[in-house]
């Protein structure tokens, strides 16, 4: 078929859409819009969920990069030296060391086993955002002792129903808890602040200062459990990771992405599978609906199709008339779908979904819009082409007698 | 310009062979206005469909301008119909979603004509059939006679070699029929348009230069009315 053929098809299709039945046009466009929304919305919520998880993981748990002991070692030797070297690597904004040990917390008959992290608050403030999430009391100060801060899932809520696991049964800042360390030392520590981030893992954290830990152990700490790093804004973590290795650091270096991939690889694959199923089901619905619409249109226009062929329009022009009609309806449906999606995203950004691990807003990327648009056009093309081709293939005399 | 030799069209209905057209032979000269008459079922439409390249014969040949049209492929026949033939159907067969003028210039788009040119031709032809002031109207806003005139305009806008019409007045009252027939006559006389028209109304005969009468698929009379 030549350009004039496509021109004619488009001419017929546009007139058919403009002057044909309004009701069926609106319904079809609406259904395509729904299908389009369905293709994008569910996955966008899942993406939003993952994004929230990633953001929290970076902001509260490990920063951008985690440096941990070589596989066989339990501790990193000479942690101060390592941190000093890490801080000099280009792209590293700040490194902060952690020393973790097991302990038991006791308060008024409630006992809770936990891991306590010793931190240097001045470094820590520059790497994580936990200091911004103290909802009761204050964050630890550099060098101070006799203090402890803990997440709300350890301290417990005033309303027990909000606790998601065992807690100390509601302690607040100013209260004292008894801490039994694994080396047999027991301390009464005053709660300086309660952390509430919305992330369940983070809200289970318990922190004391490096100095307090040294006093518990009875000697200066030269080793550490791991180092967390915040990178300079705009720098890609992988680049920084390469730089760190280039500086001759022998410890294990992982970006947040490395860790999440390892930990959530399976879950992400499952999500991807779920998204694919949603998209495939949506496409099948779109194809079936458009197929039926065009089938009805063509079957009820058999005589008309015969006449057009009689006066010299070839089969291709007739087929593309219907294909263009489908593509126009698909375009209208996608435009409507995008408007509705944008509205939904705007509303859900203002009033996000609240999940146990924080609030989730849908994430719709341009790539999602483009990919799904292409898929829907492809599906629409076939859904229009096949029934139109079948009816247009009919012999002229048979068609005209219809 | 049309040479028909021993033309037949049979339909197989189970064990019975219906001889809708049974070995007719005749020629048509350029510029003639020919009427084909005969009783219902005598094969008039069958003959017209064969002459119009809408159907394929069982036997015999049709030569138009010396070309044996049965040797053309389906695609070539479509192009042939587009470029050289015009049709007027009993039920007008306009495209309902198109306006009067759009129906008329539709095939000009297929032919790749420039918009300015086909708009000018369309206007001329609509003036000629007296529907220029209705050019943006839809089919549903026209009377039967007006619709049939639009369909005639569509058929002749690109100057076909032959214009075929199968009972174009069958759905019209006698007054509209007369207007439509007058229009055919006018086109025939002023533009020298060759016209082959099926009709079984006696009073139409006066319009024709020549009348071919069929019975049971054969020609029983061929001459001036
Ligand atoms: N598709 C077909 N299958 C079987 N028989 C057919 C078919 N088309 C036409 N016929 C038969 O061929 C014969 C001629 O039909 P045709 O339509 O040419 O008649 P006609 O002269 O145009 O009649 P009318 O004045 O009623 O339109 C009839 O007997 C008809 O039943
Ligand atoms: Mg007939």
XYZ file of C-alpha atoms and ligand atoms in Angstrom:
659
model
C 0.000 0.000 0.000
C 1.266 3.499 -0.820
C 1.060 6.822 1.019
C -2.230 7.714 -0.644
C -3.645 4.454 0.668
C -2.609 5.280 4.251
C -3.930 8.825 3.796
C -7.286 7.449 2.709
C -7.358 4.982 5.605
C -6.596 7.731 8.071
C -9.173 10.005 6.505
C -11.868 7.338 6.812
C -10.764 6.398 10.340
C -10.772 9.957 11.652
C -14.216 10.661 10.185
C -15.511 7.396 11.560
C -14.276 8.300 15.044
C -15.549 11.884 14.839
C -18.967 11.118 13.417
C -19.562 7.537 14.525
C -21.344 6.363 17.656
C -20.300 8.483 20.652
C -21.321 5.951 23.263
C -19.228 3.110 22.003
C -16.280 5.439 21.437
C -16.360 6.744 25.018
C -16.742 3.250 26.434
C -13.849 1.869 24.415
C -11.589 4.800 25.291
C -12.529 4.408 28.953
C -11.692 0.712 28.926
C -8.332 1.360 27.263
C -7.614 4.029 29.863
C -8.454 1.549 32.659
C -6.245 -1.093 31.111
C -3.409 1.405 30.831
C -3.839 2.487 34.446
C -3.925 -1.134 35.520
C -0.705 -1.836 33.643
C 1.095 0.957 35.443
C -0.526 1.500 38.811
C 0.067 -1.856 40.556
C 3.715 -1.981 39.505
C 4.126 1.663 40.529
C 2.948 0.843 44.054
C 5.351 -2.075 44.240
C 8.113 0.181 42.921
C 7.116 2.768 45.500
C 7.361 0.107 48.192
C 10.833 -0.921 47.066
C 11.900 2.725 46.778
C 10.763 3.480 50.323
C 12.625 0.437 51.565
C 15.790 1.479 49.712
C 15.585 5.062 50.944
C 15.195 3.926 54.535
C 17.985 1.401 54.171
C 20.336 4.186 53.042
C 19.121 6.866 55.409
C 19.011 4.807 58.618
C 20.868 1.533 58.230
C 24.085 1.549 56.213
C 24.432 4.816 54.352
C 25.534 4.300 50.766
C 28.332 1.823 51.320
C 29.055 -0.830 53.950
C 32.606 -1.979 54.757
C 32.627 -5.219 56.745
C 35.290 -7.689 57.870
C 36.801 -10.138 55.397
C 34.794 -13.331 55.267
C 36.695 -15.222 57.984
C 37.200 -12.352 60.401
C 34.790 -11.256 63.078
C 36.188 -7.746 63.461
C 37.984 -5.125 61.412
C 41.454 -4.490 62.896
C 42.558 -0.884 63.460
C 39.190 0.663 62.759
C 40.433 4.223 63.354
C 43.121 3.819 60.745
C 40.611 2.366 58.287
C 38.143 5.223 58.825
C 40.901 7.761 58.343
C 41.853 6.133 55.042
C 38.211 5.829 53.927
C 37.609 9.508 54.627
C 40.412 10.384 52.253
C 38.924 8.397 49.335
C 37.420 10.748 46.708
C 33.646 10.522 46.739
C 33.454 9.549 50.422
C 31.643 12.202 52.399
C 32.107 10.531 55.765
C 32.767 7.094 57.231
C 31.471 5.986 60.637
C 32.527 2.899 62.586
C 30.225 0.606 64.557
C 31.119 -1.852 67.279
C 28.301 -4.285 67.995
C 27.806 -6.646 70.873
C 24.996 -8.640 72.359
C 23.233 -7.492 75.514
C 20.119 -7.994 77.558
C 17.920 -5.020 78.506
C 15.818 -5.112 81.641
C 13.107 -2.760 82.790
C 10.487 -3.459 85.474
C 10.401 -7.205 84.887
C 10.545 -6.947 81.078
C 13.650 -8.495 79.567
C 14.755 -8.121 75.977
C 17.780 -9.597 74.195
C 19.262 -7.245 71.629
C 22.354 -6.053 69.813
C 23.888 -2.834 71.033
C 25.839 -0.667 68.636
C 28.600 1.586 69.859
C 28.884 4.708 67.708
C 30.784 7.970 67.543
C 27.895 10.438 67.401
C 29.749 13.177 65.514
C 30.641 10.774 62.699
C 27.296 9.047 62.819
C 25.373 12.296 62.389
C 27.131 12.839 59.083
C 26.306 9.370 57.759
C 22.777 8.427 58.860
C 19.643 10.429 59.474
C 18.718 8.741 62.737
C 19.627 11.888 64.710
C 16.775 13.652 62.884
C 14.320 11.013 64.022
C 14.465 11.335 67.788
C 10.867 11.747 68.784
C 11.391 11.855 72.552
C 14.603 13.250 74.163
C 17.857 13.809 72.317
C 20.511 12.092 70.255
C 23.752 10.906 71.879
C 26.499 13.496 72.295
C 30.153 12.852 71.503
C 32.074 11.334 74.407
C 29.227 11.191 76.911
C 28.640 8.076 79.003
C 25.848 6.555 81.055
C 23.333 7.166 78.244
C 21.534 4.965 75.765
C 19.155 5.610 72.891
C 16.818 3.013 71.430
C 14.183 2.528 68.779
C 10.515 2.662 69.633
C 10.088 -1.024 68.844
C 12.458 -1.717 71.776
C 11.170 0.914 74.180
C 7.587 0.080 73.376
C 4.674 2.398 72.601
C 2.377 3.916 75.168
C -0.342 2.004 73.326
C 0.804 -1.613 73.359
C -1.212 -2.344 70.221
C 1.329 -0.394 68.181
C 4.208 -2.654 69.246
C 5.081 -5.119 66.538
C 7.181 -7.457 68.706
C 8.385 -7.853 72.303
C 9.444 -4.548 73.948
C 10.450 -3.208 77.325
C 6.833 -2.225 77.794
C 6.909 1.534 77.323
C 9.978 3.349 78.589
C 10.626 6.989 77.811
C 13.558 9.344 77.839
C 14.788 9.956 81.375
C 13.967 6.396 82.490
C 16.836 4.066 83.375
C 17.244 0.555 81.993
C 19.551 -2.186 83.184
C 21.889 -3.484 80.494
C 23.651 -6.851 80.970
C 26.544 -7.117 78.515
C 27.820 -10.498 77.351
C 31.127 -10.021 79.168
C 29.231 -10.064 82.475
C 29.280 -6.327 83.071
C 25.937 -4.820 84.058
C 25.112 -1.124 83.788
C 22.227 1.177 84.622
C 21.897 3.467 81.603
C 19.646 6.512 81.298
C 17.528 6.685 78.178
C 18.497 9.842 76.342
C 16.193 9.527 73.376
C 13.740 7.297 71.521
C 14.161 6.732 67.788
C 11.128 6.558 65.550
C 11.761 6.317 61.790
C 8.863 4.210 60.577
C 11.247 1.453 59.468
C 10.749 -1.608 61.636
C 14.427 -2.682 61.433
C 15.742 0.763 62.314
C 13.268 1.174 65.136
C 14.737 -1.958 66.751
C 18.210 -0.374 67.022
C 19.933 0.338 70.345
C 22.934 2.691 70.528
C 25.513 3.783 73.078
C 28.647 5.872 72.621
C 32.031 4.409 71.763
C 33.315 5.737 75.119
C 30.576 3.948 77.054
C 31.471 0.690 75.273
C 35.169 1.152 76.082
C 34.274 1.662 79.703
C 32.153 -1.520 79.665
C 34.938 -3.559 78.044
C 37.515 -1.917 80.310
C 39.949 -1.140 77.501
C 40.140 1.085 74.400
C 38.466 -0.397 71.336
C 40.788 -0.638 68.340
C 38.656 -2.935 66.272
C 35.160 -2.510 64.827
C 32.270 -4.593 63.525
C 31.732 -2.594 60.352
C 31.996 0.871 58.824
C 29.151 2.708 57.127
C 29.838 5.385 54.540
C 27.945 8.297 53.124
C 29.071 9.302 49.656
C 29.188 12.802 48.221
C 25.909 13.854 46.644
C 25.631 12.970 42.952
C 28.471 10.454 43.059
C 27.679 6.925 41.959
C 28.299 4.376 44.715
C 29.938 1.871 42.380
C 32.567 4.419 41.399
C 33.332 5.100 45.046
C 33.492 1.372 45.748
C 36.097 0.969 43.002
C 38.044 3.899 44.438
C 37.999 2.300 47.880
C 39.462 -0.928 46.516
C 42.026 1.099 44.591
C 43.140 2.633 47.901
C 44.199 -0.862 48.913
C 41.467 -1.572 51.410
C 41.237 -5.307 51.999
C 37.876 -5.400 53.772
C 34.633 -6.407 52.094
C 33.038 -3.355 50.399
C 29.393 -3.449 49.332
C 27.093 -0.719 48.053
C 23.537 -0.629 49.353
C 22.446 -2.032 45.993
C 24.818 -5.002 46.312
C 23.337 -5.825 49.699
C 19.701 -5.408 48.731
C 20.232 -7.453 45.598
C 21.666 -10.229 47.714
C 18.960 -9.971 50.346
C 15.939 -9.179 48.215
C 16.974 -10.688 44.901
C 14.289 -13.329 45.134
C 11.628 -10.877 46.278
C 12.460 -8.468 43.446
C 12.271 -11.299 40.920
C 8.876 -12.210 42.358
C 7.711 -8.600 42.099
C 8.920 -8.453 38.509
C 6.966 -11.628 37.790
C 3.852 -10.161 39.415
C 4.237 -7.001 37.313
C 4.584 -9.036 34.140
C 1.449 -11.004 34.943
C -0.485 -7.781 35.575
C 0.710 -6.358 32.264
C -0.041 -9.518 30.302
C -3.543 -9.813 31.746
C -4.178 -6.124 30.989
C -2.975 -6.544 27.425
C -5.188 -9.575 26.912
C -8.188 -7.578 28.121
C -7.278 -4.715 25.771
C -6.828 -7.060 22.823
C -10.109 -8.875 23.451
C -12.109 -5.653 23.849
C -10.624 -3.982 20.773
C -10.981 -7.196 18.815
C -14.691 -7.360 19.656
C -15.229 -3.656 18.927
C -13.614 -3.930 15.490
C -15.262 -7.270 14.830
C -18.689 -5.713 15.414
C -17.808 -2.609 13.414
C -16.599 -4.618 10.440
C -19.322 -7.248 10.496
C -21.997 -4.564 10.565
C -20.285 -2.753 7.680
C -19.834 -5.696 5.323
C -21.900 -4.143 2.536
C -20.128 -0.834 3.033
C -16.751 -2.569 2.817
C -17.880 -4.315 -0.364
C -18.937 -0.991 -1.887
C -15.641 0.691 -0.989
C -13.790 -2.162 -2.643
C -16.090 -1.879 -5.657
C -15.276 1.796 -6.154
C -11.558 1.064 -6.067
C -10.297 1.026 -2.461
C -8.079 -1.992 -1.980
C -8.147 -4.336 0.971
C -5.175 -2.663 2.659
C -6.979 0.695 2.801
C -10.007 -0.948 4.394
C -7.886 -2.853 6.933
C -5.888 0.220 7.901
C -9.052 2.247 8.261
C -9.884 -0.012 11.223
C -6.286 -0.232 12.428
C -6.147 3.581 12.546
C -9.461 3.693 14.363
C -8.001 1.388 17.012
C -4.818 3.441 17.220
C -6.796 6.667 17.600
C -8.921 5.119 20.340
C -5.768 3.745 21.976
C -4.189 7.204 21.870
C -7.257 8.780 23.461
C -7.335 6.000 26.071
C -3.661 6.455 26.915
C -4.065 10.229 27.234
C -7.016 9.744 29.566
C -5.071 7.054 31.421
C -2.073 9.331 31.931
C -4.287 12.142 33.223
C -5.953 9.815 35.724
C -2.613 8.262 36.722
C -1.018 11.651 37.298
C -3.983 12.627 39.436
C -3.732 9.387 41.424
C 0.006 9.853 41.910
C -0.540 13.460 43.010
C -3.189 12.394 45.518
C -1.112 9.489 46.819
C 1.922 11.730 47.150
C -0.105 14.109 49.290
C -1.750 11.261 51.215
C 0.582 8.251 50.935
C -0.350 4.673 51.728
C 0.774 3.815 55.256
C 2.519 0.476 55.582
C 4.336 -1.047 58.572
C 7.646 -0.034 57.035
C 6.751 3.541 56.373
C 4.693 5.475 53.874
C 4.617 4.468 50.231
C 3.918 6.716 47.253
C 3.604 5.247 43.757
C 6.630 5.623 41.527
C 5.727 6.128 37.844
C 8.722 6.564 35.576
C 8.713 7.891 32.027
C 10.118 4.538 30.960
C 7.018 2.797 32.404
C 4.749 5.152 30.478
C 6.686 4.736 27.246
C 7.037 0.952 27.469
C 3.396 0.363 28.304
C 2.283 2.781 25.598
C 4.324 0.850 23.055
C 2.908 -2.456 24.308
C -0.649 -1.157 24.138
C -0.169 0.201 20.623
C 1.262 -3.140 19.552
C -1.659 -5.010 21.067
C -4.112 -2.527 19.541
C -2.575 -2.937 16.129
C -3.168 -6.673 16.097
C -6.579 -6.384 17.712
C -7.624 -4.081 14.876
C -5.756 -5.747 12.068
C -6.970 -9.315 12.433
C -10.769 -8.855 12.450
C -10.552 -6.114 9.798
C -8.385 -8.312 7.615
C -10.812 -11.196 7.929
C -13.841 -9.166 6.870
C -11.959 -7.188 4.225
C -10.760 -10.433 2.647
C -14.315 -11.339 1.801
C -15.113 -11.480 -1.885
C -16.786 -8.252 -3.167
C -20.010 -9.878 -4.320
C -20.481 -11.749 -1.040
C -19.786 -8.568 0.927
C -22.120 -6.402 -1.167
C -24.935 -8.896 -0.855
C -24.632 -8.817 2.985
C -14.965 -0.154 -26.578
C -16.522 -3.034 -24.627
C -16.522 -6.338 -26.451
C -18.445 -9.137 -24.775
C -18.119 -12.592 -26.245
C -20.053 -15.702 -25.196
C -20.215 -14.467 -21.604
C -21.650 -16.853 -18.990
C -21.984 -16.927 -15.242
C -23.194 -20.107 -13.583
C -23.937 -20.652 -9.919
C -23.697 -24.089 -8.416
C -26.560 -24.605 -5.946
C -26.040 -28.130 -4.634
C -26.783 -30.380 -7.599
C -28.439 -27.641 -9.613
C -26.505 -25.302 -11.887
C -28.166 -21.869 -12.097
C -27.317 -20.316 -15.465
C -27.672 -16.678 -14.399
C -26.029 -15.534 -17.608
C -25.811 -17.896 -20.510
C -23.460 -17.062 -23.391
C -24.220 -13.463 -24.319
C -22.301 -11.612 -27.036
C -22.469 -7.898 -27.841
C -20.353 -4.745 -28.072
C -20.799 -1.280 -26.624
C -19.495 1.850 -28.311
C -18.067 4.864 -26.540
C -20.623 7.493 -25.634
C -23.662 5.211 -25.710
C -26.355 5.301 -23.059
C -27.435 1.692 -22.824
C -30.344 0.259 -20.938
C -30.438 -3.358 -19.825
C -33.937 -4.598 -19.118
C -35.676 -7.854 -18.464
C -37.783 -9.586 -15.877
C -36.641 -10.170 -12.352
C -34.038 -12.943 -12.276
C -33.199 -12.588 -15.946
C -29.512 -11.884 -15.232
C -29.292 -8.067 -15.494
C -27.340 -7.530 -12.287
C -25.158 -10.527 -13.022
C -24.189 -9.018 -16.375
C -23.494 -5.613 -14.863
C -21.297 -7.091 -12.122
C -19.240 -8.900 -14.753
C -18.918 -5.786 -16.931
C -17.981 -3.796 -13.814
C -15.191 -6.199 -12.826
C -16.900 -6.967 -9.540
C -17.429 -10.639 -10.340
C -15.653 -13.194 -12.515
C -17.334 -15.006 -15.379
C -17.594 -18.763 -15.705
C -17.034 -18.650 -19.461
C -16.410 -16.144 -22.244
C -14.411 -12.927 -22.472
C -14.843 -9.237 -21.757
C -12.508 -6.843 -23.496
C -12.523 -3.218 -22.458
C -10.473 -0.973 -24.747
C -8.913 -4.087 -26.217
C -7.785 -5.492 -22.838
C -9.086 -8.905 -21.769
C -9.986 -7.930 -18.210
C -10.235 -11.529 -16.995
C -6.430 -11.732 -17.188
C -6.036 -8.987 -14.578
C -5.117 -9.883 -10.987
C -7.467 -8.856 -8.157
C -5.228 -5.920 -7.338
C -5.090 -4.801 -10.972
C -8.871 -5.087 -11.182
C -9.189 -2.854 -8.101
C -6.946 -0.243 -9.721
C -8.884 -0.590 -12.949
C -12.171 0.043 -11.177
C -10.656 3.029 -9.376
C -9.289 4.644 -12.509
C -11.668 3.685 -15.285
C -15.069 2.678 -13.926
C -17.847 4.374 -12.009
C -20.739 2.785 -10.113
C -24.141 3.888 -8.959
C -25.994 1.452 -6.725
C -29.665 1.056 -6.033
C -29.214 1.945 -2.342
C -26.798 4.861 -3.069
C -24.128 3.189 -0.866
C -22.650 6.429 0.436
C -20.333 6.320 3.465
C -22.584 7.523 6.300
C -19.774 9.094 8.335
C -18.685 11.283 5.433
C -20.249 14.550 4.276
C -21.523 15.023 0.746
C -18.262 16.475 -0.529
C -16.140 13.926 1.348
C -18.057 11.098 -0.290
C -17.407 12.687 -3.645
C -13.657 13.222 -3.280
C -12.898 9.999 -1.382
C -11.517 8.156 -4.408
C -9.508 11.229 -5.400
C -7.480 10.816 -2.201
C -6.808 7.207 -3.152
C -5.671 8.386 -6.572
C -3.241 10.789 -4.931
C -4.769 13.934 -6.353
C -3.790 17.279 -4.816
C -6.326 18.692 -2.397
C -6.800 21.949 -4.297
C -7.483 20.014 -7.448
C -10.007 17.572 -6.042
C -11.783 20.271 -4.064
C -12.214 22.256 -7.261
C -13.495 19.225 -9.168
C -15.839 18.327 -6.325
C -17.271 21.828 -6.245
C -17.788 21.792 -9.997
C -19.548 18.460 -9.971
C -21.714 19.407 -6.981
C -22.782 22.584 -8.772
C -23.612 20.486 -11.785
C -25.874 18.132 -9.802
C -27.362 21.057 -7.914
C -26.122 20.109 -4.436
C -23.312 22.593 -3.959
C -25.099 24.271 -1.072
C -25.387 20.885 0.648
C -21.735 19.930 0.414
C -21.088 19.775 4.137
C -24.301 17.908 4.880
C -24.391 14.307 5.988
C -26.157 11.542 4.111
C -28.886 11.393 6.762
C -29.814 14.991 6.001
C -30.569 14.331 2.319
C -33.570 12.895 0.484
C -33.229 9.669 -1.490
C -33.025 11.506 -4.804
C -30.357 13.845 -3.431
C -28.371 10.914 -2.068
C -28.509 9.226 -5.447
C -27.282 12.387 -7.134
C -24.354 12.485 -4.700
C -23.573 8.900 -5.565
C -23.615 9.833 -9.264
C -21.256 12.708 -8.520
C -18.934 10.300 -6.722
C -19.017 7.940 -9.693
C -18.212 10.526 -12.350
C -15.976 12.992 -10.515
C -12.814 11.527 -12.021
C -14.227 11.007 -15.497
C -14.561 7.211 -15.749
C -14.573 5.475 -19.132
C -17.802 3.682 -18.277
C -20.476 4.429 -15.719
C -22.533 1.486 -14.439
C -25.845 1.891 -12.648
C -27.989 -0.962 -11.300
C -31.593 0.177 -10.925
C -30.594 3.607 -9.577
C -34.223 4.728 -9.349
C -35.697 1.647 -7.719
C -35.906 3.315 -4.308
C -37.099 6.690 -5.592
C -40.509 8.172 -6.282
C -41.238 9.041 -9.904
C -40.400 12.697 -9.540
C -36.960 12.029 -8.030
C -36.470 9.251 -10.571
C -37.011 11.734 -13.344
C -34.476 14.174 -11.887
C -31.910 11.389 -11.586
C -32.550 10.083 -15.111
C -32.352 13.607 -16.499
C -29.014 13.953 -14.799
C -27.753 10.736 -16.405
C -28.965 11.926 -19.781
C -27.298 15.283 -19.309
C -23.983 13.664 -18.356
C -24.245 11.386 -21.358
C -24.962 14.176 -23.786
C -22.799 16.987 -22.438
C -19.786 14.952 -21.329
C -20.068 12.034 -23.736
C -20.145 9.674 -20.781
C -20.682 5.988 -21.679
C -23.425 4.656 -19.389
C -24.740 1.137 -18.865
C -27.892 1.157 -16.755
C -30.125 -1.659 -15.534
C -33.779 -0.769 -15.356
C -37.101 -2.529 -15.662
C -39.398 0.442 -15.776
C -40.929 0.911 -19.227
C -40.984 4.701 -19.032
C -37.188 4.768 -18.554
C -36.663 3.316 -22.019
C -37.050 6.688 -23.722
C -33.810 7.849 -22.122
C -31.663 5.130 -23.685
C -29.853 5.110 -27.046
C -30.050 1.351 -27.080
C -31.787 -1.320 -25.029
C -30.578 -4.865 -24.389
C -33.339 -7.137 -23.119
C -32.522 -10.329 -21.222
C -34.549 -13.399 -20.465
C -33.225 -16.423 -18.547
C -29.644 -15.271 -18.984
C -29.836 -14.751 -22.715
C -30.339 -11.681 -24.937
C -33.798 -11.700 -26.544
C -33.686 -8.206 -28.019
C -30.953 -5.653 -28.714
C -31.716 -2.358 -30.474
C -33.104 1.136 -30.208
C -36.018 1.442 -27.769
N -24.992 -15.584 -5.633
C -25.900 -16.293 -6.285
N -26.060 -17.593 -6.036
C -26.975 -18.312 -6.687
N -27.789 -17.817 -7.623
C -27.694 -16.511 -7.908
C -26.754 -15.670 -7.252
N -26.870 -14.423 -7.754
C -27.864 -14.472 -8.655
N -28.347 -15.718 -8.769
C -29.402 -16.162 -9.665
O -29.069 -15.737 -10.946
C -30.208 -15.299 -11.633
C -30.033 -13.908 -12.153
O -29.928 -13.012 -11.062
P -29.740 -11.464 -11.201
O -29.544 -10.903 -9.848
O -28.714 -11.189 -12.207
O -31.150 -11.051 -11.748
P -31.716 -9.605 -12.074
O -32.099 -9.611 -13.490
O -30.786 -8.576 -11.621
O -33.032 -9.580 -11.211
P -33.698 -8.373 -10.395
O -34.479 -7.570 -11.420
O -34.602 -9.031 -9.452
O -32.618 -7.611 -9.769
C -31.370 -15.459 -10.658
O -32.035 -16.660 -10.926
C -30.711 -15.535 -9.318
O -31.448 -16.314 -8.432
Mg -30.774 -7.035 -10.189
